[in-house]
Short mmCIF file of C-alpha atoms in Angstrom, two decimals:
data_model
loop_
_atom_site.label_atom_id
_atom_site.label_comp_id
_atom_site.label_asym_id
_atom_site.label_seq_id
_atom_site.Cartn_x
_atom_site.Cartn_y
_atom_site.Cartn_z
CA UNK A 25 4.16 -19.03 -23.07
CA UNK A 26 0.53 -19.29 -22.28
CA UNK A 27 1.07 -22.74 -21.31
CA UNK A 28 3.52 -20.51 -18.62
CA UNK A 29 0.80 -18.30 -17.61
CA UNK A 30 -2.03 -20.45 -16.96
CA UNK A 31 0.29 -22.73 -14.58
CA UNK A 32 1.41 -19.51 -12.55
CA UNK A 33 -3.11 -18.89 -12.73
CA UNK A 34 -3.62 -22.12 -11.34
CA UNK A 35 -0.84 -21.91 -8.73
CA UNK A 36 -2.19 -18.98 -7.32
CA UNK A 37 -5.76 -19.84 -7.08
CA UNK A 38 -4.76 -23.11 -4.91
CA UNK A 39 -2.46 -22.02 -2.95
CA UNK A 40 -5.16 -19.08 -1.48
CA UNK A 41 -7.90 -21.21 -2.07
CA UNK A 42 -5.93 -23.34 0.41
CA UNK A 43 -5.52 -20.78 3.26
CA UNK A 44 -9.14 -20.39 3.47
CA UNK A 45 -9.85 -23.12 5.73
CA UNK A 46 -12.95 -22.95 7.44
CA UNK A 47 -13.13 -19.51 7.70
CA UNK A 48 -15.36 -19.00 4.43
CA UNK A 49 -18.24 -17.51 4.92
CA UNK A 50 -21.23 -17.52 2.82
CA UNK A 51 -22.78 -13.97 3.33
CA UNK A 52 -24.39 -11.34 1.59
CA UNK A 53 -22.26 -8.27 0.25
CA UNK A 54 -24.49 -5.95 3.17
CA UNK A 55 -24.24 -8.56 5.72
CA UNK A 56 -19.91 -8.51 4.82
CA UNK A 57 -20.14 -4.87 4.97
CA UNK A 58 -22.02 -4.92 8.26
CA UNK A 59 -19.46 -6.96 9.53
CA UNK A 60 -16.55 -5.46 8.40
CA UNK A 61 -17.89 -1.18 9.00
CA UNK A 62 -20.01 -2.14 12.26
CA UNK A 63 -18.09 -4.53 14.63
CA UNK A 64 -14.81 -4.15 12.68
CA UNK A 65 -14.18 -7.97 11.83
CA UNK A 66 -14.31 -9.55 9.07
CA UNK A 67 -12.09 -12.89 8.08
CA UNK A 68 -11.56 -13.35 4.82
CA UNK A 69 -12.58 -16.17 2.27
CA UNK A 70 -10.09 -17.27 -1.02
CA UNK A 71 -8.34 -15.14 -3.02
CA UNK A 72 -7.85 -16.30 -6.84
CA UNK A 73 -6.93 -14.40 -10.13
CA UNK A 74 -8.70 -15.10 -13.39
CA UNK A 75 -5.13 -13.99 -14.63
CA UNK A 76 -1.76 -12.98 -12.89
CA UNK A 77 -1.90 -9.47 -14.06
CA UNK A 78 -1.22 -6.13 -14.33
CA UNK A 79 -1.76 -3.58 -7.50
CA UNK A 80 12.48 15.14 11.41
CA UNK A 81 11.70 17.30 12.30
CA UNK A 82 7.60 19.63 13.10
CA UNK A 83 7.32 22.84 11.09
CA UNK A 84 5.26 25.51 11.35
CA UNK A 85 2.11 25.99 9.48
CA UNK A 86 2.36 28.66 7.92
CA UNK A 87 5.55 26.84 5.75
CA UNK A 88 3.36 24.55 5.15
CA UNK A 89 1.01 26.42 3.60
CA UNK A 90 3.31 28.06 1.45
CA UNK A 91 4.39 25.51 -0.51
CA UNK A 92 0.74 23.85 -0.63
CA UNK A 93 -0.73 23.80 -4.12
CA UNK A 94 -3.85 25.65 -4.24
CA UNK A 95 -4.72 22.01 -5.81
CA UNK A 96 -4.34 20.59 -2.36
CA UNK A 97 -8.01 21.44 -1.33
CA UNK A 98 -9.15 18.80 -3.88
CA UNK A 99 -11.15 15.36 -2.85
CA UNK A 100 -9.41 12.24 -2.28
CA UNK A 101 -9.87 10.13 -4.66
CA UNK A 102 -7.50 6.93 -3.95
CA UNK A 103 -6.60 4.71 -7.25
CA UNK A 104 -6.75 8.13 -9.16
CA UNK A 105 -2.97 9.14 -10.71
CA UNK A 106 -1.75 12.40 -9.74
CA UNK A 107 1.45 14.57 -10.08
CA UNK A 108 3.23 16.13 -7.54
CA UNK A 109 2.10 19.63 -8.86
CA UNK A 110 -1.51 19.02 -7.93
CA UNK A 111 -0.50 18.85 -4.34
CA UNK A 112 2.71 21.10 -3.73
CA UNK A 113 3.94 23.90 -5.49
CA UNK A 114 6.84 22.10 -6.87
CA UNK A 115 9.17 24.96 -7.84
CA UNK A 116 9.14 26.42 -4.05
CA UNK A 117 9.85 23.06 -3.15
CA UNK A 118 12.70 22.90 -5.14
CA UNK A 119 14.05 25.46 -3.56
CA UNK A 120 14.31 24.13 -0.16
CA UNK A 121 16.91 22.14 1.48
CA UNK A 122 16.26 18.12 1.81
CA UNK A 123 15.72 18.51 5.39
CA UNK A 124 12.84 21.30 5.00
CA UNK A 125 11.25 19.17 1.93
CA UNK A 126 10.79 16.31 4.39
CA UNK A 127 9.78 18.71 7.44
CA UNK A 128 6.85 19.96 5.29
CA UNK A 129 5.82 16.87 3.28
CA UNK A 130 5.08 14.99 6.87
CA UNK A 131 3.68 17.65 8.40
CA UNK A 132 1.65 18.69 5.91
CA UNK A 133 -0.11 15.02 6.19
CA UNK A 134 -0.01 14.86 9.52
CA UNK A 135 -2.86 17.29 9.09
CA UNK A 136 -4.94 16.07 6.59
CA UNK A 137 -7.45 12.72 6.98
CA UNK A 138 -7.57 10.59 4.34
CA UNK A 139 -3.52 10.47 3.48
CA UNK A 140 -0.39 9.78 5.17
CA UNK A 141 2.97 10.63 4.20
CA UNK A 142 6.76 10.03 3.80
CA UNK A 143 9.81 11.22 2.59
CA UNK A 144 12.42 7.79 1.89
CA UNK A 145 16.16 7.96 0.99
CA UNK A 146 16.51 7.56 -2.83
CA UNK A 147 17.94 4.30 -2.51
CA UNK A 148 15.31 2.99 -1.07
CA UNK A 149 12.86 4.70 -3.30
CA UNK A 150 14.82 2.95 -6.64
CA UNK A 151 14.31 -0.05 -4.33
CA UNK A 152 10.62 0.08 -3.93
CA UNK A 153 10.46 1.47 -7.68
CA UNK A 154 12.36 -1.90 -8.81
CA UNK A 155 11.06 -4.22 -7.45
CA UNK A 156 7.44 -2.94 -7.66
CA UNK A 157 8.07 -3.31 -11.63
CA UNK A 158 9.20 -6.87 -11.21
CA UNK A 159 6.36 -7.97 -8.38
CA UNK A 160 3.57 -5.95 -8.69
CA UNK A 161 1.09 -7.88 -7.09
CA UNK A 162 0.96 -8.43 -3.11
CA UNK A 163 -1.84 -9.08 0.01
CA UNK A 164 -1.88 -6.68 2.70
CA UNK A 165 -3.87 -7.33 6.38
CA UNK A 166 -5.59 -4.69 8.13
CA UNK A 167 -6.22 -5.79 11.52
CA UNK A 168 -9.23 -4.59 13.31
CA UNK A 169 -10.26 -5.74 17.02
CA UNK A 170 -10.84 -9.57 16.79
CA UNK A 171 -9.49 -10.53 13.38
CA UNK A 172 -8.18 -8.98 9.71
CA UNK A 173 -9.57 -8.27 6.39
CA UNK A 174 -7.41 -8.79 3.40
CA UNK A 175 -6.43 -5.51 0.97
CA UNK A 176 -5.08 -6.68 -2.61
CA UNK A 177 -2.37 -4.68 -3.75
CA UNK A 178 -1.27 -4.24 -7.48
CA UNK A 179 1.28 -1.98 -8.44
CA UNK A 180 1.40 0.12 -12.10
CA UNK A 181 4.48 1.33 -14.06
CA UNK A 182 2.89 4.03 -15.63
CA UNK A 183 0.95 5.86 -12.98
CA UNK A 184 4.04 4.76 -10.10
CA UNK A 185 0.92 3.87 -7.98
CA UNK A 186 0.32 1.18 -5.89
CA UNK A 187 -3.79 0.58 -5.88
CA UNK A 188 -5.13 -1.49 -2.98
CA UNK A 189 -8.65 -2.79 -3.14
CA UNK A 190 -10.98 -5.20 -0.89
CA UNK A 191 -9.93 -9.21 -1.37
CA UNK A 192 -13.51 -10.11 -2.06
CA UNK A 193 -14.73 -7.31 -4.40
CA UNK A 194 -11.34 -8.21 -6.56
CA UNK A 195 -12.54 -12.17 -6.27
CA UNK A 196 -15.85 -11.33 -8.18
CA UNK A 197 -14.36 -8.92 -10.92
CA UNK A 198 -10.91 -7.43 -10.64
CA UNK A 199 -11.63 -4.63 -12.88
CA UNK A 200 -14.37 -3.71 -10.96
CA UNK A 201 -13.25 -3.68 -7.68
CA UNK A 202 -12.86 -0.14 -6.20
CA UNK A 203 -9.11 0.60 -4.62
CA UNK A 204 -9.95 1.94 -1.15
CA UNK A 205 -6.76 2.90 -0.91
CA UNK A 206 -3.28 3.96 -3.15
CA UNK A 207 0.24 4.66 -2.52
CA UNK A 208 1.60 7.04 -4.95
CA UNK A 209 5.72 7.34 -5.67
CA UNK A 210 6.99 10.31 -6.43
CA UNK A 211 10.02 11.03 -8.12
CA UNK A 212 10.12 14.59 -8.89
CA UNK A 213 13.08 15.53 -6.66
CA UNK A 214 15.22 12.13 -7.30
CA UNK A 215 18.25 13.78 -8.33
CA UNK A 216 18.09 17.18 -6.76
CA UNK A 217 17.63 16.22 -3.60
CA UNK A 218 17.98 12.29 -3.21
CA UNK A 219 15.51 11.30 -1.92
CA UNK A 220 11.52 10.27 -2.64
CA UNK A 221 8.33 10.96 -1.83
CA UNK A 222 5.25 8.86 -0.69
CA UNK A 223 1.88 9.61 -0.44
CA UNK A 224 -1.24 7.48 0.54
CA UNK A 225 -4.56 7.72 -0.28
CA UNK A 226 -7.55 6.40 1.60
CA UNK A 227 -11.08 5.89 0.92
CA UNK A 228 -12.23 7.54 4.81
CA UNK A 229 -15.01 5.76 4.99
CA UNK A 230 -13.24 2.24 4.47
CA UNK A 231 -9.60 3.00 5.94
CA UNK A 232 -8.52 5.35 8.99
CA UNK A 233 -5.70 7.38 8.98
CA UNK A 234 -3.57 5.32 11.40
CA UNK A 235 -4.42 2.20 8.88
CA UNK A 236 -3.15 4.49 5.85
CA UNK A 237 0.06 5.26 7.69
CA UNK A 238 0.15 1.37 8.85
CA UNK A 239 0.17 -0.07 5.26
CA UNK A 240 2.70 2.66 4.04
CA UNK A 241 5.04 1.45 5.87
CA UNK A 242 4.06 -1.92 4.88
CA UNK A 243 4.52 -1.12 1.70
CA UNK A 244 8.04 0.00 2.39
CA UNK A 245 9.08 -2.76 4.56
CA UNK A 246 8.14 -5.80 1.99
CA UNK A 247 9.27 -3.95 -1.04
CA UNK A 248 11.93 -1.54 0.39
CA UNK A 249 13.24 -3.53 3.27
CA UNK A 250 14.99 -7.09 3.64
CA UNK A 251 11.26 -8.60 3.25
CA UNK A 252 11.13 -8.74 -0.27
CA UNK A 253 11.38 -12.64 -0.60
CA UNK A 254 7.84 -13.14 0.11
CA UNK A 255 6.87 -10.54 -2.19
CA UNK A 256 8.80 -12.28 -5.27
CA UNK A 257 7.18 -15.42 -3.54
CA UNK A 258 4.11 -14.48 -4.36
CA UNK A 259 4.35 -13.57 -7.72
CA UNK A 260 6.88 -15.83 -9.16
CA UNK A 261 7.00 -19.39 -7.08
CA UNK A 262 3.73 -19.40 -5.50
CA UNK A 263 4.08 -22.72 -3.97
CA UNK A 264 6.84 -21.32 -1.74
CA UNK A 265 4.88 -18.61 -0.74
CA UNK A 266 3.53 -19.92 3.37
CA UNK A 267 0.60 -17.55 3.90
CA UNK A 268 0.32 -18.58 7.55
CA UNK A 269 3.64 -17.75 7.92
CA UNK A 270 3.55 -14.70 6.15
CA UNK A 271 0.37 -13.62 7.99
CA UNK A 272 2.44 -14.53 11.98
CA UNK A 273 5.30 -12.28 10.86
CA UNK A 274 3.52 -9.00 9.58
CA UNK A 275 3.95 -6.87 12.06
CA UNK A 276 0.04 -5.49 13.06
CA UNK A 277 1.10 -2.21 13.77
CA UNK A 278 3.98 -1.34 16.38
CA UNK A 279 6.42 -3.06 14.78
CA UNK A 280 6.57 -1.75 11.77
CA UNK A 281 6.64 1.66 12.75
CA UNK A 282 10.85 1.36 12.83
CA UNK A 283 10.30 1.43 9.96
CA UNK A 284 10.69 5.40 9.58
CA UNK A 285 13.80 5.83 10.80
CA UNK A 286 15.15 3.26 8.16
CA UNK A 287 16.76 1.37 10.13
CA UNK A 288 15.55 -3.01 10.03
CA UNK A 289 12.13 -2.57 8.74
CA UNK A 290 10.52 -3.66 12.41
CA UNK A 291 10.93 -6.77 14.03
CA UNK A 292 9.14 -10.24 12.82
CA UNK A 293 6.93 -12.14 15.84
#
């Protein structure tokens, strides 16, 4: 079995090692950050693991605020678990239709920086649920004027959160690097009124809004969506996993916003 392990290990690290290229850069952790905060570019170097392990409708505001927790108010704090209480009164909730619950839940984070928001169809929520268990690990893009940086996703049963951190500061110490961003699943209303919730999380400073909702529906279209192949890729038979190929069909942002009406999960370029 370890035997099993260490092959998948060394799998991974050369087939991202590969896709570096000559786009690694030897730079300081301030000149990176420069980069990446102050022109918006930054290309990424390798990505290796020491181990592969454990990453409608407008309402009014005033129904909004209703079913807000009085918890709502509190910082964001992305990688953190929460509960759906901590953000919405949950037995008002449960007294509205499905329509209403989804009218409220997006509008509420249309309003608020650092999160975005959406309500999915339960079978797509089991979907994401599933096959989150069974591939938890995945590489995101964010693409900035110029070029990308790399986000490192890695998904965990017990908290139903997906925690994304910076490629590079999970290259020098995965449990170290800081998630600048998390996608939290919630369940709570599964069988009373079919259907899920999502909720991301940003780090403001390090993500925008429009990249939060961007990578939530990323989320949703490689583990909800008919994209799931390079997702179990990834994590199972690295060497079938093409990165460039992978990195010329994720949509950069317009495409994937189809995405919310459920219908193909975008179109691939």
């Amino acid at each position: 079995a370890m035997a099993a392990v260490l092959g998948v290990v060394n799998r991974t690290r050369l087939l991202l090692q590969g896709a570096t290229r000559s786009t690694a850069e030897s730079v300081s952790f301030a000149a990176r950050h420069t980069a990446l905060f102050g022109n918006g570019l930054y290309r990424t170097a390798a990505f290796h693991t020491d181990v592969k392990r454990h990453v409608v409708r407008k309402q009014s505001v005033c129904i909004t605020s209703r079913l807000l927790s009085r918890h709502a108010n509190t910082g964001i704090i992305p990688g953190v678990k929460r509960d759906l209480g901590d953000i919405v009164k949950l037995e008002l909730l449960e007294a509205e239709a499905p329509d209403h619950v989804a009218a409220v839940w997006e509008k509420y984070h249309e309003e608020r920086e650092g999160t975005a928001g959406a309500v999915v169809p339960l079978a797509e929520f089991e979907t994401i649920e599933s096959r989150a268990k069974e591939s938890p690990m995945f590489i995101f893009p964010v693409w900035r004027e110029g070029g990308h940086f790399m986000l490192v996703s890695e998904y965990t049963p017990s908290s139903s959160m997906f925690a994304m951190t910076f490629l590079e500061d999970y290259k020098r110490n995965p449990s170290l690097a800081t998630p600048w961003m998390s996608v939290l699943m919630f369940g709570d209303l599964a069988q009373s009124k079919k259907l899920g919730l999502l909720r991301a999380e940003v780090e403001s400073a390090r993500l925008t809004k429009q990249e939060a909702a961007h990578l939530l529906l990323l989320v949703r279209r490689y583990y909800g969506l008919d994209h799931y192949d390079q997702v179990w890729a990834f994590n199972h038979a690295q060497r079938h996993f093409d990165l460039d190929k992978y990195m010329k069909s994720c949509p950069k942002g317009v495409e994937a916003s189809s995405v919310r009406s459920g219908g193909g999960g975008g179109h691939e370029k």
